[in-house]
CSV table of C-alpha atoms in Angstrom, one decimal:
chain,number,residue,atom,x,y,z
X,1,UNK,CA,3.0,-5.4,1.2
X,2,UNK,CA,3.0,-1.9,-0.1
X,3,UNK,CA,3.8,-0.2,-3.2
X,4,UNK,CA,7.5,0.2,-2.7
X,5,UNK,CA,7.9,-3.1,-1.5
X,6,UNK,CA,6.8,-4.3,-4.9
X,7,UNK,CA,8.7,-2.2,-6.8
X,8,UNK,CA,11.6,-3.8,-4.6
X,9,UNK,CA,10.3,-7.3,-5.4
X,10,UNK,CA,10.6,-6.3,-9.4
X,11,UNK,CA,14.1,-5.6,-9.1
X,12,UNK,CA,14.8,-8.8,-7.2
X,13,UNK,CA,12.8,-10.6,-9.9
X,14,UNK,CA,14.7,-9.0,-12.8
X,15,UNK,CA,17.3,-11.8,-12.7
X,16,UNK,CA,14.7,-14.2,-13.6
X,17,UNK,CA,14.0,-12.4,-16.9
X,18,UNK,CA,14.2,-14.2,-20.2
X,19,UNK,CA,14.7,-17.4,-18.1
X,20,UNK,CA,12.1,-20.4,-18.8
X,21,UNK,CA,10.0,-22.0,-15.8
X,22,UNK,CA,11.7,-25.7,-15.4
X,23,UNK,CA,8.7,-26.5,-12.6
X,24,UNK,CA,6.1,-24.8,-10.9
X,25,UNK,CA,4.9,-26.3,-8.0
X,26,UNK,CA,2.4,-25.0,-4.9
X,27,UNK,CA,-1.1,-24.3,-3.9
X,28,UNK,CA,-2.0,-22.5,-7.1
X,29,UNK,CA,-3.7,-24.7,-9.2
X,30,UNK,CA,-2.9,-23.3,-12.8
X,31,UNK,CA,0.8,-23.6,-11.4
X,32,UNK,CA,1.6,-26.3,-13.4
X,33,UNK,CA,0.8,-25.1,-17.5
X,34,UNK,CA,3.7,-22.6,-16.4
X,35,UNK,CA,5.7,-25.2,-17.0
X,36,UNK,CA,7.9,-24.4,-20.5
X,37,UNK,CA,6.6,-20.6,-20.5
X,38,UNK,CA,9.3,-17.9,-20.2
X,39,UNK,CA,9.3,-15.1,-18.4
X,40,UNK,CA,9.4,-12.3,-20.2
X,41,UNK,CA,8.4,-8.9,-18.2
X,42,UNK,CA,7.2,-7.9,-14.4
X,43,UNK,CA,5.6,-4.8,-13.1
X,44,UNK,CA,4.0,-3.7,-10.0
X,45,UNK,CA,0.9,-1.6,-10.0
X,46,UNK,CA,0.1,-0.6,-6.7
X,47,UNK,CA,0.2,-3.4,-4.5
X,48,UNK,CA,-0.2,-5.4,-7.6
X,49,UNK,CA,3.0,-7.6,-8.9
X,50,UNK,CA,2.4,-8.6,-12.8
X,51,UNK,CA,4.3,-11.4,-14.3
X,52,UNK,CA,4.3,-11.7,-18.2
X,53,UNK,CA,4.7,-15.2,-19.6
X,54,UNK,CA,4.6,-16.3,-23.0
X,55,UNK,CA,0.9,-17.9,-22.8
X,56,UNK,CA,-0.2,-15.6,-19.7
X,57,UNK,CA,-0.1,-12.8,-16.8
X,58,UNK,CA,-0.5,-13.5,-13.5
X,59,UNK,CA,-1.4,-11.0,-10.9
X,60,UNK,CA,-0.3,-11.4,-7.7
X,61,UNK,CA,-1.6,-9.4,-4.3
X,62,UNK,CA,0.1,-10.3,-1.1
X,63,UNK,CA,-2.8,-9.2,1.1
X,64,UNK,CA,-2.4,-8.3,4.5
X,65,UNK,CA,0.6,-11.2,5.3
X,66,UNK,CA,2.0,-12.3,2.1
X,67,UNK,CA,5.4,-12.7,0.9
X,68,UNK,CA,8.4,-13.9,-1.0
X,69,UNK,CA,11.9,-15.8,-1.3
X,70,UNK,CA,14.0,-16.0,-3.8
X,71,UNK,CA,16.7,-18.9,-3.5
X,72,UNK,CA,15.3,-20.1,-0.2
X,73,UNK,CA,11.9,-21.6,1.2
X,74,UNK,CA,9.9,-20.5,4.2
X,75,UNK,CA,10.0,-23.1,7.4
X,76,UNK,CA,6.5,-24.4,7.5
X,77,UNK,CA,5.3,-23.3,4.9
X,78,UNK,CA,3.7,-24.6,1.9
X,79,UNK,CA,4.7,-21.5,-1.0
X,80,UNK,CA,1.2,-20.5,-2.8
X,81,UNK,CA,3.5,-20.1,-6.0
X,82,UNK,CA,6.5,-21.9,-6.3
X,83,UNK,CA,9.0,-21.3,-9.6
X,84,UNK,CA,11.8,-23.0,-10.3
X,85,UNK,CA,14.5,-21.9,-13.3
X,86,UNK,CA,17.6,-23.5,-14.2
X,87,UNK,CA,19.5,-20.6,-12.3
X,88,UNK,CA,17.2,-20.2,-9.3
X,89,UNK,CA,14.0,-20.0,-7.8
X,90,UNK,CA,10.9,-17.6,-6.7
X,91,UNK,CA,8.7,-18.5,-3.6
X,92,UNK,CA,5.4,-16.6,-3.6
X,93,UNK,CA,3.7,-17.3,0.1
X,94,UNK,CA,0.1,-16.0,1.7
X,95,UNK,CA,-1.0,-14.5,-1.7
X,96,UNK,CA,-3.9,-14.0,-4.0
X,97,UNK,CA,-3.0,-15.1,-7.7
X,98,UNK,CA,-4.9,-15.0,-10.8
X,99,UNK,CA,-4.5,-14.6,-14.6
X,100,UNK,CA,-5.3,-11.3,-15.5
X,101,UNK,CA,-6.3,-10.3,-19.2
X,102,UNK,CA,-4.9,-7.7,-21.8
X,103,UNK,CA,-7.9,-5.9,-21.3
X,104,UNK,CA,-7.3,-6.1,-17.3
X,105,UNK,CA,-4.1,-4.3,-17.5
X,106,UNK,CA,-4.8,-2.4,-19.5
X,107,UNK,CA,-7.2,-0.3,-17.5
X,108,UNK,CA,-5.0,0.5,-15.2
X,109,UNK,CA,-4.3,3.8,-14.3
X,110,UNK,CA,-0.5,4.4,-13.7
X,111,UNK,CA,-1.4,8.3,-12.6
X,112,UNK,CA,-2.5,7.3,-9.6
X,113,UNK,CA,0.4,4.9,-8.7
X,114,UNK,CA,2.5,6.3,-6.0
X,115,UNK,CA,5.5,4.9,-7.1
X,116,UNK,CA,5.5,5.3,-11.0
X,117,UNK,CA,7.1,7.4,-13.8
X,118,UNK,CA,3.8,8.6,-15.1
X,119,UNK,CA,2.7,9.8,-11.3
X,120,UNK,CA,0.3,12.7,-12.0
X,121,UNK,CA,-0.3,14.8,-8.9
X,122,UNK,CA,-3.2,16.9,-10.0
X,123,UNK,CA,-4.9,13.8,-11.5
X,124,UNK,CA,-4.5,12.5,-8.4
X,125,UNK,CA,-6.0,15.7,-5.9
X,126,UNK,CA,-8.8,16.1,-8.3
X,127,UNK,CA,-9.7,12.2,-7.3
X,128,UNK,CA,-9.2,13.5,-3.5
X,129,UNK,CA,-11.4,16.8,-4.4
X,130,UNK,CA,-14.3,14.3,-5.5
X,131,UNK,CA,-14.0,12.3,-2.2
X,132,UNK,CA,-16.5,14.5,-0.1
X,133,UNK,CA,-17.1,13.9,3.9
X,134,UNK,CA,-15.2,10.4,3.1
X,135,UNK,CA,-12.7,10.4,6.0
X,136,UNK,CA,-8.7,11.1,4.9
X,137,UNK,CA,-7.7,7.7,6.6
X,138,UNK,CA,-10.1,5.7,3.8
X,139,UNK,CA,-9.3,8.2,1.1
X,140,UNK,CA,-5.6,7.3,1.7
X,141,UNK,CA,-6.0,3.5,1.5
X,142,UNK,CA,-8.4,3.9,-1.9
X,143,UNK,CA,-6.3,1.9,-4.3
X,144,UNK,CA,-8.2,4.0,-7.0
X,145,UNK,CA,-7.0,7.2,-6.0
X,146,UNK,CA,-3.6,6.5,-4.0
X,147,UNK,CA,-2.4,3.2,-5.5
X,148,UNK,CA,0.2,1.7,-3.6
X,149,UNK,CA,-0.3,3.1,0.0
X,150,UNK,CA,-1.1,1.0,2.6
X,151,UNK,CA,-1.9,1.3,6.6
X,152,UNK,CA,2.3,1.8,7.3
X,153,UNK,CA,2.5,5.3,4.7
X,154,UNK,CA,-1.2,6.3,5.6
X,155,UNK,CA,-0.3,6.6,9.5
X,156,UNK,CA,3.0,8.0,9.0
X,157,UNK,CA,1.7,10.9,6.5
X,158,UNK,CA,-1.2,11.5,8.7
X,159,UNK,CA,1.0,12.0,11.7
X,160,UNK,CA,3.6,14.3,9.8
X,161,UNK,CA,0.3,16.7,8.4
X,162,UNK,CA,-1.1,16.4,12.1
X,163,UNK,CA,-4.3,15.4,10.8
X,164,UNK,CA,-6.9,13.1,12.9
X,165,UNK,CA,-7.5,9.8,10.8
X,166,UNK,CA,-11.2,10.3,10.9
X,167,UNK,CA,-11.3,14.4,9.2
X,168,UNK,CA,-13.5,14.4,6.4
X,169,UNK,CA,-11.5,15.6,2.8
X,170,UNK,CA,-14.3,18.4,2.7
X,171,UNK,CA,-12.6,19.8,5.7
X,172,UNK,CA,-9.2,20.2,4.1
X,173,UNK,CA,-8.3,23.4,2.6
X,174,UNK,CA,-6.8,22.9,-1.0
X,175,UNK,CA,-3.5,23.7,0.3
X,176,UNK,CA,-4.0,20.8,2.8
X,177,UNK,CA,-5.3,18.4,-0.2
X,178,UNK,CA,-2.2,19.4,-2.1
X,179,UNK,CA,-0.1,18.7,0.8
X,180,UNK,CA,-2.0,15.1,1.7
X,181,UNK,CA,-1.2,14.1,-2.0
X,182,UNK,CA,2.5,15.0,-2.2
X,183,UNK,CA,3.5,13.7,0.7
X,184,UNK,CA,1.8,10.0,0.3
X,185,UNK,CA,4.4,10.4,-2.9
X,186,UNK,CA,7.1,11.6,-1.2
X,187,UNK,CA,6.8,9.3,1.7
X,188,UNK,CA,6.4,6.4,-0.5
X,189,UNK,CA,10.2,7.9,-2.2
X,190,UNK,CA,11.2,7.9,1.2
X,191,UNK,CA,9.9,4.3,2.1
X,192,UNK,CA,11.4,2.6,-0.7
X,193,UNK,CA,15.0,4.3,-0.1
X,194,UNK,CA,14.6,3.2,3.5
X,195,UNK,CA,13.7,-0.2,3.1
X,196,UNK,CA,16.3,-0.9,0.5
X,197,UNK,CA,18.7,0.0,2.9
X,198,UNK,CA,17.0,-2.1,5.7
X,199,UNK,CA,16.1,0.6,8.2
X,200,UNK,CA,12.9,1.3,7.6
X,201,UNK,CA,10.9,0.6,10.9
X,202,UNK,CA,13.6,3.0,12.7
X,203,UNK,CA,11.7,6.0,10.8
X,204,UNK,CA,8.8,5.4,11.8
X,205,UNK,CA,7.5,8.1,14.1
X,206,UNK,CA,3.8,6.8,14.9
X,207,UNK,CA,3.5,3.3,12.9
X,208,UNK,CA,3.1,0.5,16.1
X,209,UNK,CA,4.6,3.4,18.7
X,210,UNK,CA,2.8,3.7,22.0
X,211,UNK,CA,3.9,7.9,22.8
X,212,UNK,CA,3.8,10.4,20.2
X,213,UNK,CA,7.0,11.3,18.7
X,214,UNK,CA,6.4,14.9,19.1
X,215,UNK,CA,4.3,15.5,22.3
X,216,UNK,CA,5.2,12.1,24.2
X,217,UNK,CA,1.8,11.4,25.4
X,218,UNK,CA,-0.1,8.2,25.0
X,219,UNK,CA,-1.3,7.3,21.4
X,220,UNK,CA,-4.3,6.0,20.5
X,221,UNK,CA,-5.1,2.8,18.7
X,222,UNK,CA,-8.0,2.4,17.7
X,223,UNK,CA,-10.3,1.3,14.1
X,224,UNK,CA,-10.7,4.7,12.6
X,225,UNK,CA,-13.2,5.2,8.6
X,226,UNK,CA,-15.4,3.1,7.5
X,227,UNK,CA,-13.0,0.5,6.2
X,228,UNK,CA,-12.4,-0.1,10.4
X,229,UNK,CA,-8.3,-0.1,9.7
X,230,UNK,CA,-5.8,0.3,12.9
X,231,UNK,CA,-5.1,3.7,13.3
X,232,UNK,CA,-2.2,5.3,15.3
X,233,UNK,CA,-2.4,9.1,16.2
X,234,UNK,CA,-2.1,11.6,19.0
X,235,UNK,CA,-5.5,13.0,20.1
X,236,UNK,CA,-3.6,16.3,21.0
X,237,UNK,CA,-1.0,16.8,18.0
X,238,UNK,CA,-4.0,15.5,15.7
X,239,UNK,CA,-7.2,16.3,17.2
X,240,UNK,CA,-10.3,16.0,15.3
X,241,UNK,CA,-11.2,19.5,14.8
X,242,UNK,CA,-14.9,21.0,15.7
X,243,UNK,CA,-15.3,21.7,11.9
X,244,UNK,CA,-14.4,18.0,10.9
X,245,UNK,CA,-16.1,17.0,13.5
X,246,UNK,CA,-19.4,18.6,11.8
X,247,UNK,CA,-18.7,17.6,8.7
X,248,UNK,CA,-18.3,14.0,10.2
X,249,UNK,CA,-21.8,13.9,11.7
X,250,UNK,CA,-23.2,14.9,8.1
X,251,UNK,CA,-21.1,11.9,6.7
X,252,UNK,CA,-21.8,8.9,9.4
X,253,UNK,CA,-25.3,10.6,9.9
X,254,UNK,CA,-24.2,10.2,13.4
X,255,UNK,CA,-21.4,11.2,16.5
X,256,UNK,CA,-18.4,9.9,16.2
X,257,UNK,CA,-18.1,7.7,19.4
X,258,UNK,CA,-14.4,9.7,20.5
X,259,UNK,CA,-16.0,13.1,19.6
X,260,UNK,CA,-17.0,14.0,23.4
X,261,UNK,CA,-13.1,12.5,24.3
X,262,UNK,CA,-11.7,15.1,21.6
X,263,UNK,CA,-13.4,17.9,23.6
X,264,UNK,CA,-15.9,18.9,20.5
């Protein structure tokens, strides 16, 4: 679940505020001493959701699968977090939770969030700037520097700048860096609009496509960084240039196995 999706979750949470837990139920363990405590704020950070009780904050990270229901249950499925309030409930499924401390949130760094107030754009290209020979497709999915984005935003963005997954950030010019940053925010705008009206998968242009958008040839699919996510891209609308390719070899130490494909 990405960043938007969570600032979507804290608006359907809202409700819930001010309400006191009647029984908390599921897998989690600590579920139970909820029991009594009222809820009294929620924030996302990232792909972080942060409930506030009265004795506690949990965070909870949906991971790769998670999700949630409100008012309904999920067939088959035993909810990791279940709460139950005299006007309704919230079930919390295929999620990490833990009590985080004052301390904890309190080092977080709403800068580099791509959905908050306090976004900082320079903050966040100056993180990008320090990045190196680190390829864009890893940069993108650093929760320390883009705070949020996930695999859907970073192959939509890298399709719209035309850049190849695996391009090193020392290979960007600065007007390119500035132009990564801003649209990861803008995208993210644009994925929270969409998906609050329901129709976000029909904007997708390279996200689970099999022919570019643009050129209509055959994407690829393959693991791209060292982090080994799914990457979608065009090999002619986002080739891997000879200069990334260069500045690739000095990262990996080695060829990248589709260089020879890319015609470098």
């Amino acid at each position: 679940m990405e960043g938007p999706s969570l600032v979507i979750l804290m608006e359907d949470l809202a409700p819930f505020l001010g309400k006191k837990v009647v029984l908390a139920t599921g897998v989690y363990p600590q579920a139970p001493t909820l029991v009594g405590q009222t809820l009294r704020d929620v924030k996302s950070w990232g792909k972080h959701a942060l409930l506030f009780f009265d004795a506690c904050a949990l965070r909870i990270h949906f991971l790769l699968f998670g999700s949630y229901f409100i008012d309904k249950e999920k067939e088959g499925s035993v909810p990791k977090l279940q709460l139950q309030f005299e006007t309704g409930c919230i079930n919390f499924h295929a999620c990490a939770i833990r009590e985080v401390s004052a301390q904890e949130i309190a080092a977080y760094d709403w800068a580099v969030d791509l959905m908050s107030p306090q976004w900082d754009a320079k903050h966040v290209e100056e993180k990008v700037m320090a990045q190196n020979s680190r390829p864009v497709c890893d940069v993108l999915m650093d929760q320390d520097i883009f705070a949020g984005l996930g695999n859907i935003i970073k192959n939509e963005v890298l399709f719209i700048l035309k850049l190849h997954p695996d391009t090193p950030v020392s290979a960007l010019s600065s007007s390119m860096r500035r132009q990564l940053v801003q649209e990861a925010r803008d995208y993210s705008l644009r994925f929270y609009a969409w998906k609050k009206a329901g129709e976000l998968k029909k904007h997708w242009k390279i996200f689970r496509k099999q022919k570019c958008a643009d050129c209509g040839r055959p994407l690829v699919k393959e693991e791209t960084g060292k982090s080994q996510r799914v990457s979608y891209y065009c090999s002619v609308c986002q080739p891997l240039t000879a200069v990334s390719a260069r500045a690739m070899r000095g990262s990996y130490g080695k060829r990248p196995a589709h260089e020879a494909s890319a015609g470098v």
